[in-house]
């Protein structure tokens, strides 16, 4: 592995599954009989803001009772010890990578623990429910929304992600079904740009054929094993 210097890691819901945070595929991607794609959209927020606030209030509270698992801790160890470039691009909106000690983390789909004011545009750290329309800590307007990228919205920091993919010698995808774009396309970009590509997942994903190597198993086992190999 000596020729590897720059690593990009993409994580999805599967890396948090063993921490007790439901993936989007659990229950067939349903919440209260709503398809997630129908609740996690700007249109749903206009049509039924209370429904969307309830969806996010429930998940924001849930993640605060969960703990990182060995996969998060192994990635935090890699972040601390890897001498080259490393970027953990996560699709997850929980804070378990950070709570495990990782620093080089990029939340391309936003974060549960932030609220975005649609009046003053400021994003604030936020742990409470939004259903009762609390005032923005900065401008007092009652116009806070979850700071989460919904379907149809532009993911965050795409330029920074593509810059990292251009420099990557190794692209590793962990715990994602490869169902949602543009994240699902990163493996093709990385491969075409010359990176080696590795998938660590519980089962084969929609993108498996694009990886040079796929290792199947629970993240809490396969991720620490992979990190140990890389750091030995
Ligand atoms: C955009 C935040 C323009 C919200 C999320 C038609 C075709 C192709 C694309 C589209 C299309 N129509 C529309 C689109 C675009 C759309 C899209 O891809 N739709 C899909 C449904 C077809 N994408 C968008 O709208 C994006 N924006 O395109 O803007 C643009 C284009 C290019 C460049 C710039 C801009 C915005 C998408 C973001 C939506 N927000 N999250 C919230 O959390 O509420 S997406 C959300 O779902 C997650 O963040 C994640 O990205 C996705 C779920 O994926 P996974 O994380 O993979 O989770 P999943 O449950 O699917 O899979 C879990 C995996 O883990 C499984 O493989 C399982 O086997 C594995 N696993 C389970 N347990 C374990 C495990 N692995 C290891 N260990 C275990 N224990």
PDB file of N, CA and C in Angstrom, residues 85-176:
ATOM      1  N   UNK A  85      -2.969  13.022   2.626  1.00  0.00           N
ATOM      2  CA  UNK A  85      -4.279  13.669   2.623  1.00  0.00           C
ATOM      3  C   UNK A  85      -5.335  12.615   2.936  1.00  0.00           C
ATOM      4  N   UNK A  86      -6.363  13.048   3.671  1.00  0.00           N
ATOM      5  CA  UNK A  86      -7.491  12.156   3.959  1.00  0.00           C
ATOM      6  C   UNK A  86      -8.755  12.993   4.102  1.00  0.00           C
ATOM      7  N   UNK A  87      -9.825  12.577   3.459  1.00  0.00           N
ATOM      8  CA  UNK A  87     -11.092  13.302   3.612  1.00  0.00           C
ATOM      9  C   UNK A  87     -12.217  12.269   3.750  1.00  0.00           C
ATOM     10  N   UNK A  88     -12.977  12.399   4.838  1.00  0.00           N
ATOM     11  CA  UNK A  88     -14.154  11.553   5.032  1.00  0.00           C
ATOM     12  C   UNK A  88     -15.366  12.342   4.552  1.00  0.00           C
ATOM     13  N   UNK A  89     -15.848  12.017   3.351  1.00  0.00           N
ATOM     14  CA  UNK A  89     -17.058  12.653   2.823  1.00  0.00           C
ATOM     15  C   UNK A  89     -18.228  11.799   3.288  1.00  0.00           C
ATOM     16  N   UNK A  90     -19.073  12.363   4.162  1.00  0.00           N
ATOM     17  CA  UNK A  90     -20.174  11.537   4.642  1.00  0.00           C
ATOM     18  C   UNK A  90     -21.511  12.027   4.099  1.00  0.00           C
ATOM     19  N   UNK A  91     -22.356  11.084   3.716  1.00  0.00           N
ATOM     20  CA  UNK A  91     -23.739  11.377   3.326  1.00  0.00           C
ATOM     21  C   UNK A  91     -24.608  11.462   4.577  1.00  0.00           C
ATOM     22  N   UNK A  92     -24.051  11.031   5.705  1.00  0.00           N
ATOM     23  CA  UNK A  92     -24.835  10.949   6.941  1.00  0.00           C
ATOM     24  C   UNK A  92     -24.973  12.326   7.580  1.00  0.00           C
ATOM     25  N   UNK A  93     -26.092  12.509   8.225  1.00  0.00           N
ATOM     26  CA  UNK A  93     -26.348  13.797   8.891  1.00  0.00           C
ATOM     27  C   UNK A  93     -26.221  13.662  10.416  1.00  0.00           C
ATOM     28  N   UNK A  94     -25.722  12.475  10.872  1.00  0.00           N
ATOM     29  CA  UNK A  94     -25.449  12.328  12.301  1.00  0.00           C
ATOM     30  C   UNK A  94     -24.031  12.844  12.579  1.00  0.00           C
ATOM     31  N   UNK A  95     -23.688  12.912  13.881  1.00  0.00           N
ATOM     32  CA  UNK A  95     -22.366  13.475  14.231  1.00  0.00           C
ATOM     33  C   UNK A  95     -21.437  12.408  14.789  1.00  0.00           C
ATOM     34  N   UNK A  96     -21.668  11.148  14.431  1.00  0.00           N
ATOM     35  CA  UNK A  96     -20.900  10.057  15.041  1.00  0.00           C
ATOM     36  C   UNK A  96     -19.436  10.025  14.589  1.00  0.00           C
ATOM     37  N   UNK A  97     -19.151  10.448  13.361  1.00  0.00           N
ATOM     38  CA  UNK A  97     -17.732  10.531  12.963  1.00  0.00           C
ATOM     39  C   UNK A  97     -16.991  11.500  13.887  1.00  0.00           C
ATOM     40  N   UNK A  98     -17.591  12.658  14.116  1.00  0.00           N
ATOM     41  CA  UNK A  98     -16.940  13.668  14.972  1.00  0.00           C
ATOM     42  C   UNK A  98     -16.865  13.181  16.410  1.00  0.00           C
ATOM     43  N   UNK A  99     -17.912  12.556  16.897  1.00  0.00           N
ATOM     44  CA  UNK A  99     -17.907  12.105  18.299  1.00  0.00           C
ATOM     45  C   UNK A  99     -16.924  10.961  18.511  1.00  0.00           C
ATOM     46  N   UNK A 100     -16.537  10.271  17.416  1.00  0.00           N
ATOM     47  CA  UNK A 100     -15.504   9.234  17.542  1.00  0.00           C
ATOM     48  C   UNK A 100     -14.120   9.852  17.496  1.00  0.00           C
ATOM     49  N   UNK A 101     -14.032  11.150  17.139  1.00  0.00           N
ATOM     50  CA  UNK A 101     -12.752  11.847  17.146  1.00  0.00           C
ATOM     51  C   UNK A 101     -12.221  12.215  15.781  1.00  0.00           C
ATOM     52  N   UNK A 102     -13.000  11.962  14.710  1.00  0.00           N
ATOM     53  CA  UNK A 102     -12.512  12.328  13.371  1.00  0.00           C
ATOM     54  C   UNK A 102     -12.637  13.837  13.178  1.00  0.00           C
ATOM     55  N   UNK A 103     -11.672  14.409  12.433  1.00  0.00           N
ATOM     56  CA  UNK A 103     -11.695  15.860  12.186  1.00  0.00           C
ATOM     57  C   UNK A 103     -11.884  16.179  10.713  1.00  0.00           C
ATOM     58  N   UNK A 104     -11.271  15.413   9.835  1.00  0.00           N
ATOM     59  CA  UNK A 104     -11.315  15.729   8.387  1.00  0.00           C
ATOM     60  C   UNK A 104     -12.605  15.144   7.797  1.00  0.00           C
ATOM     61  N   UNK A 105     -13.758  15.697   8.249  1.00  0.00           N
ATOM     62  CA  UNK A 105     -15.088  15.187   7.876  1.00  0.00           C
ATOM     63  C   UNK A 105     -15.833  16.268   7.093  1.00  0.00           C
ATOM     64  N   UNK A 106     -16.487  15.876   6.005  1.00  0.00           N
ATOM     65  CA  UNK A 106     -17.272  16.816   5.186  1.00  0.00           C
ATOM     66  C   UNK A 106     -18.689  16.257   5.057  1.00  0.00           C
ATOM     67  N   UNK A 107     -19.673  16.995   5.579  1.00  0.00           N
ATOM     68  CA  UNK A 107     -21.067  16.529   5.524  1.00  0.00           C
ATOM     69  C   UNK A 107     -21.720  17.038   4.234  1.00  0.00           C
ATOM     70  N   UNK A 108     -21.681  16.232   3.183  1.00  0.00           N
ATOM     71  CA  UNK A 108     -22.185  16.719   1.887  1.00  0.00           C
ATOM     72  C   UNK A 108     -23.705  16.854   1.878  1.00  0.00           C
ATOM     73  N   UNK A 109     -24.395  16.208   2.831  1.00  0.00           N
ATOM     74  CA  UNK A 109     -25.856  16.326   2.897  1.00  0.00           C
ATOM     75  C   UNK A 109     -26.319  17.063   4.140  1.00  0.00           C
ATOM     76  N   UNK A 110     -25.404  17.827   4.764  1.00  0.00           N
ATOM     77  CA  UNK A 110     -25.789  18.631   5.916  1.00  0.00           C
ATOM     78  C   UNK A 110     -25.720  17.850   7.215  1.00  0.00           C
ATOM     79  N   UNK A 111     -26.313  18.427   8.264  1.00  0.00           N
ATOM     80  CA  UNK A 111     -26.188  17.862   9.608  1.00  0.00           C
ATOM     81  C   UNK A 111     -27.475  18.044  10.405  1.00  0.00           C
ATOM     82  N   UNK A 112     -27.876  16.968  11.128  1.00  0.00           N
ATOM     83  CA  UNK A 112     -29.060  17.063  11.989  1.00  0.00           C
ATOM     84  C   UNK A 112     -28.887  18.150  13.053  1.00  0.00           C
ATOM     85  N   UNK A 113     -27.660  18.304  13.561  1.00  0.00           N
ATOM     86  CA  UNK A 113     -27.456  19.196  14.711  1.00  0.00           C
ATOM     87  C   UNK A 113     -27.149  20.631  14.286  1.00  0.00           C
ATOM     88  N   UNK A 114     -27.707  21.023  13.122  1.00  0.00           N
ATOM     89  CA  UNK A 114     -27.610  22.426  12.707  1.00  0.00           C
ATOM     90  C   UNK A 114     -28.990  22.872  12.202  1.00  0.00           C
ATOM     91  N   UNK A 115     -29.316  24.120  12.443  1.00  0.00           N
ATOM     92  CA  UNK A 115     -30.564  24.704  11.914  1.00  0.00           C
ATOM     93  C   UNK A 115     -30.168  25.879  11.015  1.00  0.00           C
ATOM     94  N   UNK A 116     -30.900  26.001   9.918  1.00  0.00           N
ATOM     95  CA  UNK A 116     -30.575  27.017   8.898  1.00  0.00           C
ATOM     96  C   UNK A 116     -31.701  28.037   8.860  1.00  0.00           C
ATOM     97  N   UNK A 117     -31.412  29.288   9.092  1.00  0.00           N
ATOM     98  CA  UNK A 117     -32.449  30.322   9.086  1.00  0.00           C
ATOM     99  C   UNK A 117     -32.684  30.810   7.656  1.00  0.00           C
ATOM    100  N   UNK A 118     -33.919  30.656   7.193  1.00  0.00           N
ATOM    101  CA  UNK A 118     -34.225  31.060   5.816  1.00  0.00           C
ATOM    102  C   UNK A 118     -34.453  32.569   5.741  1.00  0.00           C
ATOM    103  N   UNK A 119     -34.360  33.260   6.893  1.00  0.00           N
ATOM    104  CA  UNK A 119     -34.456  34.727   6.836  1.00  0.00           C
ATOM    105  C   UNK A 119     -33.065  35.352   6.751  1.00  0.00           C
ATOM    106  N   UNK A 120     -32.192  34.993   7.724  1.00  0.00           N
ATOM    107  CA  UNK A 120     -30.863  35.641   7.711  1.00  0.00           C
ATOM    108  C   UNK A 120     -29.777  34.747   7.133  1.00  0.00           C
ATOM    109  N   UNK A 121     -30.153  33.497   6.776  1.00  0.00           N
ATOM    110  CA  UNK A 121     -29.238  32.563   6.096  1.00  0.00           C
ATOM    111  C   UNK A 121     -28.142  32.021   7.015  1.00  0.00           C
ATOM    112  N   UNK A 122     -28.198  32.342   8.311  1.00  0.00           N
ATOM    113  CA  UNK A 122     -27.165  31.847   9.231  1.00  0.00           C
ATOM    114  C   UNK A 122     -27.490  30.414   9.648  1.00  0.00           C
ATOM    115  N   UNK A 123     -26.452  29.572   9.739  1.00  0.00           N
ATOM    116  CA  UNK A 123     -26.621  28.199  10.242  1.00  0.00           C
ATOM    117  C   UNK A 123     -26.126  28.156  11.685  1.00  0.00           C
ATOM    118  N   UNK A 124     -26.961  27.640  12.577  1.00  0.00           N
ATOM    119  CA  UNK A 124     -26.598  27.596  14.009  1.00  0.00           C
ATOM    120  C   UNK A 124     -26.573  26.155  14.477  1.00  0.00           C
ATOM    121  N   UNK A 125     -25.701  25.854  15.436  1.00  0.00           N
ATOM    122  CA  UNK A 125     -25.741  24.535  16.081  1.00  0.00           C
ATOM    123  C   UNK A 125     -27.107  24.423  16.761  1.00  0.00           C
ATOM    124  N   UNK A 126     -27.764  23.257  16.593  1.00  0.00           N
ATOM    125  CA  UNK A 126     -29.145  23.149  17.074  1.00  0.00           C
ATOM    126  C   UNK A 126     -29.420  21.722  17.522  1.00  0.00           C
ATOM    127  N   UNK A 127     -29.953  21.565  18.759  1.00  0.00           N
ATOM    128  CA  UNK A 127     -30.214  20.216  19.274  1.00  0.00           C
ATOM    129  C   UNK A 127     -31.688  19.979  19.612  1.00  0.00           C
ATOM    130  N   UNK A 128     -32.476  21.050  19.556  1.00  0.00           N
ATOM    131  CA  UNK A 128     -33.862  20.965  20.041  1.00  0.00           C
ATOM    132  C   UNK A 128     -34.834  20.736  18.875  1.00  0.00           C
ATOM    133  N   UNK A 129     -36.120  20.483  19.191  1.00  0.00           N
ATOM    134  CA  UNK A 129     -37.126  20.389  18.127  1.00  0.00           C
ATOM    135  C   UNK A 129     -37.327  21.728  17.418  1.00  0.00           C
ATOM    136  N   UNK A 130     -37.811  21.665  16.184  1.00  0.00           N
ATOM    137  CA  UNK A 130     -38.127  22.884  15.415  1.00  0.00           C
ATOM    138  C   UNK A 130     -39.631  23.014  15.190  1.00  0.00           C
ATOM    139  N   UNK A 131     -40.391  21.981  15.611  1.00  0.00           N
ATOM    140  CA  UNK A 131     -41.837  21.969  15.304  1.00  0.00           C
ATOM    141  C   UNK A 131     -42.541  23.209  15.843  1.00  0.00           C
ATOM    142  N   UNK A 132     -42.116  23.696  17.017  1.00  0.00           N
ATOM    143  CA  UNK A 132     -42.802  24.855  17.635  1.00  0.00           C
ATOM    144  C   UNK A 132     -42.276  26.188  17.086  1.00  0.00           C
ATOM    145  N   UNK A 133     -41.446  26.101  16.028  1.00  0.00           N
ATOM    146  CA  UNK A 133     -40.950  27.291  15.344  1.00  0.00           C
ATOM    147  C   UNK A 133     -40.208  28.240  16.289  1.00  0.00           C
ATOM    148  N   UNK A 134     -39.179  27.758  16.959  1.00  0.00           N
ATOM    149  CA  UNK A 134     -38.406  28.640  17.853  1.00  0.00           C
ATOM    150  C   UNK A 134     -37.723  29.740  17.048  1.00  0.00           C
ATOM    151  N   UNK A 135     -37.381  30.865  17.701  1.00  0.00           N
ATOM    152  CA  UNK A 135     -36.760  31.975  16.968  1.00  0.00           C
ATOM    153  C   UNK A 135     -35.311  31.672  16.603  1.00  0.00           C
ATOM    154  N   UNK A 136     -34.878  32.193  15.468  1.00  0.00           N
ATOM    155  CA  UNK A 136     -33.473  32.074  15.047  1.00  0.00           C
ATOM    156  C   UNK A 136     -32.618  32.750  16.116  1.00  0.00           C
ATOM    157  N   UNK A 137     -31.519  32.096  16.559  1.00  0.00           N
ATOM    158  CA  UNK A 137     -30.675  32.698  17.607  1.00  0.00           C
ATOM    159  C   UNK A 137     -30.049  34.026  17.165  1.00  0.00           C
ATOM    160  N   UNK A 138     -30.002  34.260  15.842  1.00  0.00           N
ATOM    161  CA  UNK A 138     -29.315  35.456  15.344  1.00  0.00           C
ATOM    162  C   UNK A 138     -30.302  36.582  15.050  1.00  0.00           C
ATOM    163  N   UNK A 139     -31.360  36.257  14.260  1.00  0.00           N
ATOM    164  CA  UNK A 139     -32.264  37.347  13.838  1.00  0.00           C
ATOM    165  C   UNK A 139     -33.640  37.241  14.462  1.00  0.00           C
ATOM    166  N   UNK A 140     -33.876  36.244  15.269  1.00  0.00           N
ATOM    167  CA  UNK A 140     -35.152  36.050  15.996  1.00  0.00           C
ATOM    168  C   UNK A 140     -36.325  35.654  15.090  1.00  0.00           C
ATOM    169  N   UNK A 141     -36.099  35.624  13.767  1.00  0.00           N
ATOM    170  CA  UNK A 141     -37.223  35.231  12.897  1.00  0.00           C
ATOM    171  C   UNK A 141     -37.572  33.775  13.159  1.00  0.00           C
ATOM    172  N   UNK A 142     -38.864  33.452  13.049  1.00  0.00           N
ATOM    173  CA  UNK A 142     -39.285  32.055  13.276  1.00  0.00           C
ATOM    174  C   UNK A 142     -39.273  31.325  11.928  1.00  0.00           C
ATOM    175  N   UNK A 143     -38.043  31.214  11.358  1.00  0.00           N
ATOM    176  CA  UNK A 143     -37.935  30.636   9.992  1.00  0.00           C
ATOM    177  C   UNK A 143     -36.742  29.695   9.905  1.00  0.00           C
ATOM    178  N   UNK A 144     -36.624  28.836  10.929  1.00  0.00           N
ATOM    179  CA  UNK A 144     -35.533  27.849  10.928  1.00  0.00           C
ATOM    180  C   UNK A 144     -35.982  26.574  10.221  1.00  0.00           C
ATOM    181  N   UNK A 145     -35.081  25.990   9.447  1.00  0.00           N
ATOM    182  CA  UNK A 145     -35.322  24.671   8.814  1.00  0.00           C
ATOM    183  C   UNK A 145     -34.144  23.778   9.156  1.00  0.00           C
ATOM    184  N   UNK A 146     -34.317  22.453   9.017  1.00  0.00           N
ATOM    185  CA  UNK A 146     -33.160  21.573   9.225  1.00  0.00           C
ATOM    186  C   UNK A 146     -32.048  21.924   8.229  1.00  0.00           C
ATOM    187  N   UNK A 147     -30.797  21.937   8.669  1.00  0.00           N
ATOM    188  CA  UNK A 147     -29.687  22.208   7.742  1.00  0.00           C
ATOM    189  C   UNK A 147     -29.269  20.900   7.088  1.00  0.00           C
ATOM    190  N   UNK A 148     -30.213  20.347   6.328  1.00  0.00           N
ATOM    191  CA  UNK A 148     -30.033  19.047   5.678  1.00  0.00           C
ATOM    192  C   UNK A 148     -30.316  19.233   4.192  1.00  0.00           C
ATOM    193  N   UNK A 149     -29.512  18.601   3.327  1.00  0.00           N
ATOM    194  CA  UNK A 149     -29.716  18.723   1.871  1.00  0.00           C
ATOM    195  C   UNK A 149     -30.833  17.777   1.457  1.00  0.00           C
ATOM    196  N   UNK A 150     -31.932  18.313   0.978  1.00  0.00           N
ATOM    197  CA  UNK A 150     -33.073  17.486   0.562  1.00  0.00           C
ATOM    198  C   UNK A 150     -32.922  17.038  -0.893  1.00  0.00           C
ATOM    199  N   UNK A 151     -33.731  16.082  -1.299  1.00  0.00           N
ATOM    200  CA  UNK A 151     -33.710  15.641  -2.699  1.00  0.00           C
ATOM    201  C   UNK A 151     -34.089  16.830  -3.578  1.00  0.00           C
ATOM    202  N   UNK A 152     -33.259  17.041  -4.607  1.00  0.00           N
ATOM    203  CA  UNK A 152     -33.488  18.186  -5.490  1.00  0.00           C
ATOM    204  C   UNK A 152     -32.654  19.382  -5.096  1.00  0.00           C
ATOM    205  N   UNK A 153     -31.999  19.347  -3.929  1.00  0.00           N
ATOM    206  CA  UNK A 153     -31.127  20.456  -3.510  1.00  0.00           C
ATOM    207  C   UNK A 153     -29.665  20.103  -3.777  1.00  0.00           C
ATOM    208  N   UNK A 154     -28.852  21.134  -3.909  1.00  0.00           N
ATOM    209  CA  UNK A 154     -27.435  20.971  -4.220  1.00  0.00           C
ATOM    210  C   UNK A 154     -26.679  20.485  -2.987  1.00  0.00           C
ATOM    211  N   UNK A 155     -25.978  19.342  -3.084  1.00  0.00           N
ATOM    212  CA  UNK A 155     -25.156  18.920  -1.946  1.00  0.00           C
ATOM    213  C   UNK A 155     -24.081  19.959  -1.652  1.00  0.00           C
ATOM    214  N   UNK A 156     -23.589  19.955  -0.417  1.00  0.00           N
ATOM    215  CA  UNK A 156     -22.608  20.952   0.020  1.00  0.00           C
ATOM    216  C   UNK A 156     -21.195  20.613  -0.461  1.00  0.00           C
ATOM    217  N   UNK A 157     -20.411  21.659  -0.724  1.00  0.00           N
ATOM    218  CA  UNK A 157     -18.957  21.588  -0.964  1.00  0.00           C
ATOM    219  C   UNK A 157     -18.581  20.615  -2.092  1.00  0.00           C
ATOM    220  N   UNK A 158     -19.371  20.616  -3.171  1.00  0.00           N
ATOM    221  CA  UNK A 158     -19.079  19.701  -4.280  1.00  0.00           C
ATOM    222  C   UNK A 158     -17.710  19.988  -4.897  1.00  0.00           C
ATOM    223  N   UNK A 159     -17.329  21.254  -5.029  1.00  0.00           N
ATOM    224  CA  UNK A 159     -16.032  21.561  -5.628  1.00  0.00           C
ATOM    225  C   UNK A 159     -14.889  20.958  -4.792  1.00  0.00           C
ATOM    226  N   UNK A 160     -15.008  21.090  -3.470  1.00  0.00           N
ATOM    227  CA  UNK A 160     -13.970  20.548  -2.577  1.00  0.00           C
ATOM    228  C   UNK A 160     -13.902  19.029  -2.704  1.00  0.00           C
ATOM    229  N   UNK A 161     -15.062  18.404  -2.871  1.00  0.00           N
ATOM    230  CA  UNK A 161     -15.102  16.940  -3.021  1.00  0.00           C
ATOM    231  C   UNK A 161     -14.425  16.527  -4.322  1.00  0.00           C
ATOM    232  N   UNK A 162     -14.778  17.198  -5.417  1.00  0.00           N
ATOM    233  CA  UNK A 162     -14.170  16.829  -6.705  1.00  0.00           C
ATOM    234  C   UNK A 162     -12.672  17.111  -6.716  1.00  0.00           C
ATOM    235  N   UNK A 163     -12.241  18.166  -6.027  1.00  0.00           N
ATOM    236  CA  UNK A 163     -10.796  18.443  -5.938  1.00  0.00           C
ATOM    237  C   UNK A 163     -10.098  17.295  -5.206  1.00  0.00           C
ATOM    238  N   UNK A 164     -10.727  16.801  -4.153  1.00  0.00           N
ATOM    239  CA  UNK A 164     -10.119  15.682  -3.394  1.00  0.00           C
ATOM    240  C   UNK A 164     -10.100  14.409  -4.242  1.00  0.00           C
ATOM    241  N   UNK A 165     -11.167  14.195  -5.027  1.00  0.00           N
ATOM    242  CA  UNK A 165     -11.212  12.986  -5.878  1.00  0.00           C
ATOM    243  C   UNK A 165     -10.126  13.037  -6.948  1.00  0.00           C
ATOM    244  N   UNK A 166      -9.827  14.252  -7.437  1.00  0.00           N
ATOM    245  CA  UNK A 166      -8.788  14.386  -8.469  1.00  0.00           C
ATOM    246  C   UNK A 166      -7.417  14.015  -7.921  1.00  0.00           C
ATOM    247  N   UNK A 167      -7.235  14.221  -6.608  1.00  0.00           N
ATOM    248  CA  UNK A 167      -5.921  13.931  -5.991  1.00  0.00           C
ATOM    249  C   UNK A 167      -5.860  12.528  -5.386  1.00  0.00           C
ATOM    250  N   UNK A 168      -6.980  11.828  -5.395  1.00  0.00           N
ATOM    251  CA  UNK A 168      -7.040  10.574  -4.605  1.00  0.00           C
ATOM    252  C   UNK A 168      -6.246   9.446  -5.270  1.00  0.00           C
ATOM    253  N   UNK A 169      -5.499   8.715  -4.428  1.00  0.00           N
ATOM    254  CA  UNK A 169      -4.869   7.462  -4.898  1.00  0.00           C
ATOM    255  C   UNK A 169      -5.779   6.289  -4.548  1.00  0.00           C
ATOM    256  N   UNK A 170      -6.635   6.519  -3.503  1.00  0.00           N
ATOM    257  CA  UNK A 170      -7.523   5.455  -3.027  1.00  0.00           C
ATOM    258  C   UNK A 170      -8.875   6.069  -2.685  1.00  0.00           C
ATOM    259  N   UNK A 171      -9.937   5.462  -3.210  1.00  0.00           N
ATOM    260  CA  UNK A 171     -11.316   5.871  -2.890  1.00  0.00           C
ATOM    261  C   UNK A 171     -12.011   4.682  -2.227  1.00  0.00           C
ATOM    262  N   UNK A 172     -12.510   4.912  -0.996  1.00  0.00           N
ATOM    263  CA  UNK A 172     -13.142   3.817  -0.247  1.00  0.00           C
ATOM    264  C   UNK A 172     -14.583   4.197   0.060  1.00  0.00           C
ATOM    265  N   UNK A 173     -15.524   3.348  -0.308  1.00  0.00           N
ATOM    266  CA  UNK A 173     -16.945   3.592  -0.048  1.00  0.00           C
ATOM    267  C   UNK A 173     -17.395   2.645   1.053  1.00  0.00           C
ATOM    268  N   UNK A 174     -17.996   3.197   2.102  1.00  0.00           N
ATOM    269  CA  UNK A 174     -18.359   2.373   3.264  1.00  0.00           C
ATOM    270  C   UNK A 174     -19.835   2.559   3.605  1.00  0.00           C
ATOM    271  N   UNK A 175     -20.606   1.459   3.585  1.00  0.00           N
ATOM    272  CA  UNK A 175     -21.977   1.482   4.082  1.00  0.00           C
ATOM    273  C   UNK A 175     -22.927   2.346   3.295  1.00  0.00           C
ATOM    274  N   UNK A 176     -22.827   2.276   1.962  1.00  0.00           N
ATOM    275  CA  UNK A 176     -23.782   3.035   1.163  1.00  0.00           C
ATOM    276  C   UNK A 176     -24.291   2.172   0.017  1.00  0.00           C
TER     277      UNK A 176
END
